[in-house]
Amino acid sequence: MNDDSQIFRNIILSIIKVIIVITLAFLVSYSFLNQRTMQGHSMEEQLKSQDILFLNRLKPKIFSLKRYDIVVMSDKSIKRIVGLPGERVVINNGYIYINDVVLPNLYIGRISNPGIAKNEIYIGRDEYFIIGDNPDSSEDSRVSRIGNVKKKKIEGTIWFRLYPLNRIGIIR
């Protein structure tokens, strides 16, 4: 192989490497480093107003969403998934029941207003029942104009808090 062909080969390999790096950087940025700022008090204590959060936009497109995932809707509101497709949800005496079983109260405070969930709600295919961790300060699936949220209206899941620095870390 002569020097000219070796130089040409190195230039082509360099261009391919740059294209790969730019593509990977775009995917990581689009998928995991998309930033949102928490507004309001609907997710306290887990998330506080003005927390800066990273959003994973690929998870709802590729993987199944899970109970307790914190999601961002297309209207930019941030809530927690409690009801999954095919389940029945009702709120009674301050507690969420999924298919007649009390949902363990891991994150969500006692619910004083069940809204439309005072009557059993069926969650359809590709739908989710969402609620704020601080339900008295949250407009969520209990409100008739919101109701069950279609998967296509979910932008992504919150996975990391960047700010404030004293609370930086992975969100569970």
mmCIF file of C-alpha atoms in Angstrom, residues 1-155:
data_model
loop_
_atom_site.group_PDB
_atom_site.id
_atom_site.type_symbol
_atom_site.label_atom_id
_atom_site.label_comp_id
_atom_site.label_asym_id
_atom_site.label_seq_id
_atom_site.Cartn_x
_atom_site.Cartn_y
_atom_site.Cartn_z
ATOM 1 C CA MET A 1 0.000 0.000 0.000
ATOM 2 C CA ASN A 2 1.498 3.349 -0.956
ATOM 3 C CA ASP A 3 1.573 6.468 1.235
ATOM 4 C CA ASP A 4 -1.287 8.213 -0.615
ATOM 5 C CA SER A 5 -3.702 5.319 -0.137
ATOM 6 C CA GLN A 6 -2.673 4.994 3.532
ATOM 7 C CA ILE A 7 -3.363 8.720 4.101
ATOM 8 C CA PHE A 8 -6.733 8.427 2.324
ATOM 9 C CA ARG A 9 -7.627 5.373 4.426
ATOM 10 C CA ASN A 10 -6.720 7.211 7.653
ATOM 11 C CA ILE A 11 -8.820 10.227 6.635
ATOM 12 C CA ILE A 12 -11.854 8.005 5.906
ATOM 13 C CA LEU A 13 -11.435 6.157 9.244
ATOM 14 C CA SER A 14 -11.171 9.499 11.063
ATOM 15 C CA ILE A 15 -14.361 10.752 9.413
ATOM 16 C CA ILE A 16 -16.189 7.538 10.354
ATOM 17 C CA LYS A 17 -14.990 7.854 13.984
ATOM 18 C CA VAL A 18 -16.182 11.470 14.148
ATOM 19 C CA ILE A 19 -19.598 10.475 12.762
ATOM 20 C CA ILE A 20 -19.886 7.663 15.333
ATOM 21 C CA VAL A 21 -18.888 9.956 18.218
ATOM 22 C CA ILE A 22 -21.364 12.665 17.126
ATOM 23 C CA THR A 23 -24.147 10.080 16.750
ATOM 24 C CA LEU A 24 -23.456 8.585 20.200
ATOM 25 C CA ALA A 25 -23.254 12.051 21.770
ATOM 26 C CA PHE A 26 -26.607 12.953 20.215
ATOM 27 C CA LEU A 27 -28.231 9.720 21.434
ATOM 28 C CA VAL A 28 -26.913 10.147 24.982
ATOM 29 C CA SER A 29 -27.911 13.803 25.032
ATOM 30 C CA TYR A 30 -31.372 13.112 23.600
ATOM 31 C CA SER A 31 -31.962 10.064 25.778
ATOM 32 C CA PHE A 32 -30.454 10.741 29.158
ATOM 33 C CA LEU A 33 -29.355 14.359 29.452
ATOM 34 C CA ASN A 34 -32.566 16.061 28.473
ATOM 35 C CA GLN A 35 -33.206 18.511 31.294
ATOM 36 C CA ARG A 36 -36.414 19.527 33.082
ATOM 37 C CA THR A 37 -37.052 21.834 36.032
ATOM 38 C CA MET A 38 -39.636 20.801 38.600
ATOM 39 C CA GLN A 39 -42.400 23.387 38.951
ATOM 40 C CA GLY A 40 -44.775 23.401 41.898
ATOM 41 C CA HIS A 41 -45.179 21.185 44.938
ATOM 42 C CA SER A 42 -47.069 18.180 43.559
ATOM 43 C CA MET A 43 -44.101 15.786 43.919
ATOM 44 C CA GLU A 44 -42.835 16.799 47.383
ATOM 45 C CA GLU A 45 -41.038 15.280 49.326
ATOM 46 C CA GLN A 46 -39.216 13.398 46.564
ATOM 47 C CA LEU A 47 -38.919 16.392 44.204
ATOM 48 C CA LYS A 48 -38.995 20.049 45.170
ATOM 49 C CA SER A 49 -39.874 23.084 43.093
ATOM 50 C CA GLN A 50 -36.855 24.275 41.056
ATOM 51 C CA ASP A 51 -35.051 20.897 41.219
ATOM 52 C CA ILE A 52 -33.173 20.397 37.953
ATOM 53 C CA LEU A 53 -33.775 16.873 36.654
ATOM 54 C CA PHE A 54 -32.591 14.667 33.811
ATOM 55 C CA LEU A 55 -35.167 12.944 31.650
ATOM 56 C CA ASN A 56 -34.770 9.599 29.862
ATOM 57 C CA ARG A 57 -36.770 10.022 26.659
ATOM 58 C CA LEU A 58 -36.027 6.539 25.291
ATOM 59 C CA LYS A 59 -37.511 4.461 28.124
ATOM 60 C CA PRO A 60 -41.195 4.958 27.195
ATOM 61 C CA LYS A 61 -40.424 4.325 23.534
ATOM 62 C CA ILE A 62 -38.415 1.118 24.035
ATOM 63 C CA PHE A 63 -39.242 -0.344 27.457
ATOM 64 C CA SER A 64 -42.311 -0.881 29.585
ATOM 65 C CA LEU A 65 -43.085 1.785 32.113
ATOM 66 C CA LYS A 66 -43.317 0.505 35.676
ATOM 67 C CA ARG A 67 -45.334 1.328 38.737
ATOM 68 C CA TYR A 68 -43.707 4.202 40.671
ATOM 69 C CA ASP A 69 -41.776 5.530 37.634
ATOM 70 C CA ILE A 70 -41.725 9.327 37.725
ATOM 71 C CA VAL A 71 -42.767 10.580 34.311
ATOM 72 C CA VAL A 72 -42.943 13.860 32.418
ATOM 73 C CA MET A 73 -46.047 14.385 30.314
ATOM 74 C CA SER A 74 -46.255 16.350 27.084
ATOM 75 C CA ASP A 75 -47.692 19.285 29.088
ATOM 76 C CA LYS A 76 -44.410 19.220 31.104
ATOM 77 C CA SER A 77 -46.107 18.129 34.343
ATOM 78 C CA ILE A 78 -44.231 15.583 36.438
ATOM 79 C CA LYS A 79 -46.090 12.783 38.244
ATOM 80 C CA ARG A 80 -45.709 9.184 39.408
ATOM 81 C CA ILE A 81 -47.246 6.138 37.716
ATOM 82 C CA VAL A 82 -49.421 4.115 40.092
ATOM 83 C CA GLY A 83 -51.800 2.294 37.752
ATOM 84 C CA LEU A 84 -50.716 0.185 34.791
ATOM 85 C CA PRO A 85 -52.535 -0.927 31.629
ATOM 86 C CA GLY A 86 -55.289 -3.454 32.319
ATOM 87 C CA GLU A 87 -55.588 -2.633 36.022
ATOM 88 C CA ARG A 88 -58.513 -1.236 37.984
ATOM 89 C CA VAL A 89 -57.925 1.731 40.314
ATOM 90 C CA VAL A 90 -60.098 3.144 43.078
ATOM 91 C CA ILE A 91 -59.233 5.522 45.920
ATOM 92 C CA ASN A 92 -61.052 4.858 49.177
ATOM 93 C CA ASN A 93 -60.427 6.281 52.678
ATOM 94 C CA GLY A 94 -57.206 7.946 51.501
ATOM 95 C CA TYR A 95 -55.674 4.808 49.994
ATOM 96 C CA ILE A 96 -55.132 3.653 46.414
ATOM 97 C CA TYR A 97 -56.470 0.209 45.566
ATOM 98 C CA ILE A 98 -55.168 -1.618 42.515
ATOM 99 C CA ASN A 99 -57.350 -4.585 41.532
ATOM 100 C CA ASP A 100 -58.901 -4.522 45.044
ATOM 101 C CA VAL A 101 -55.508 -4.605 46.825
ATOM 102 C CA VAL A 102 -54.147 -1.604 48.772
ATOM 103 C CA LEU A 103 -51.124 -0.103 47.047
ATOM 104 C CA PRO A 104 -48.176 0.102 49.465
ATOM 105 C CA ASN A 105 -47.718 3.742 50.412
ATOM 106 C CA LEU A 106 -44.052 4.058 49.409
ATOM 107 C CA TYR A 107 -44.105 7.603 48.053
ATOM 108 C CA ILE A 108 -47.596 9.075 47.913
ATOM 109 C CA GLY A 109 -49.157 10.836 50.879
ATOM 110 C CA ARG A 110 -52.645 10.141 52.166
ATOM 111 C CA ILE A 111 -55.241 11.236 49.624
ATOM 112 C CA SER A 112 -57.997 13.498 50.942
ATOM 113 C CA ASN A 113 -59.701 13.993 47.556
ATOM 114 C CA PRO A 114 -60.159 10.857 45.438
ATOM 115 C CA GLY A 115 -61.686 12.853 42.569
ATOM 116 C CA ILE A 116 -63.040 10.647 39.800
ATOM 117 C CA ALA A 117 -61.198 7.672 41.347
ATOM 118 C CA LYS A 118 -63.820 7.465 44.101
ATOM 119 C CA ASN A 119 -65.437 5.133 41.570
ATOM 120 C CA GLU A 120 -63.429 2.315 40.053
ATOM 121 C CA ILE A 121 -61.469 3.305 36.938
ATOM 122 C CA TYR A 122 -60.308 0.803 34.345
ATOM 123 C CA ILE A 123 -56.929 1.585 32.784
ATOM 124 C CA GLY A 124 -56.939 0.769 29.097
ATOM 125 C CA ARG A 125 -54.205 -0.512 26.835
ATOM 126 C CA ASP A 126 -51.278 1.961 26.626
ATOM 127 C CA GLU A 127 -52.752 4.045 29.465
ATOM 128 C CA TYR A 128 -51.484 4.879 32.940
ATOM 129 C CA PHE A 129 -52.980 6.294 36.115
ATOM 130 C CA ILE A 130 -50.659 8.992 37.449
ATOM 131 C CA ILE A 131 -50.671 10.895 40.707
ATOM 132 C CA GLY A 132 -48.446 13.390 42.516
ATOM 133 C CA ASP A 133 -46.558 12.341 45.637
ATOM 134 C CA ASN A 134 -48.205 15.300 47.371
ATOM 135 C CA PRO A 135 -51.768 14.586 46.225
ATOM 136 C CA ASP A 136 -53.370 17.620 47.888
ATOM 137 C CA SER A 137 -51.218 19.850 45.617
ATOM 138 C CA SER A 138 -51.514 17.778 42.460
ATOM 139 C CA GLU A 139 -53.698 17.787 39.375
ATOM 140 C CA ASP A 140 -53.425 14.267 38.059
ATOM 141 C CA SER A 141 -55.480 11.295 36.882
ATOM 142 C CA ARG A 142 -58.043 11.984 39.621
ATOM 143 C CA VAL A 143 -59.156 15.068 37.672
ATOM 144 C CA SER A 144 -61.624 14.283 34.875
ATOM 145 C CA ARG A 145 -59.965 16.573 32.301
ATOM 146 C CA ILE A 146 -56.721 14.598 32.774
ATOM 147 C CA GLY A 147 -57.894 11.064 33.567
ATOM 148 C CA ASN A 148 -55.814 8.131 32.397
ATOM 149 C CA VAL A 149 -52.716 9.229 30.488
ATOM 150 C CA LYS A 150 -51.922 7.661 27.114
ATOM 151 C CA LYS A 151 -48.370 6.362 26.725
ATOM 152 C CA LYS A 152 -47.827 8.629 23.707
ATOM 153 C CA LYS A 153 -48.354 11.649 26.028
ATOM 154 C CA ILE A 154 -45.443 10.571 28.237
ATOM 155 C CA GLU A 155 -42.191 12.252 27.185
#
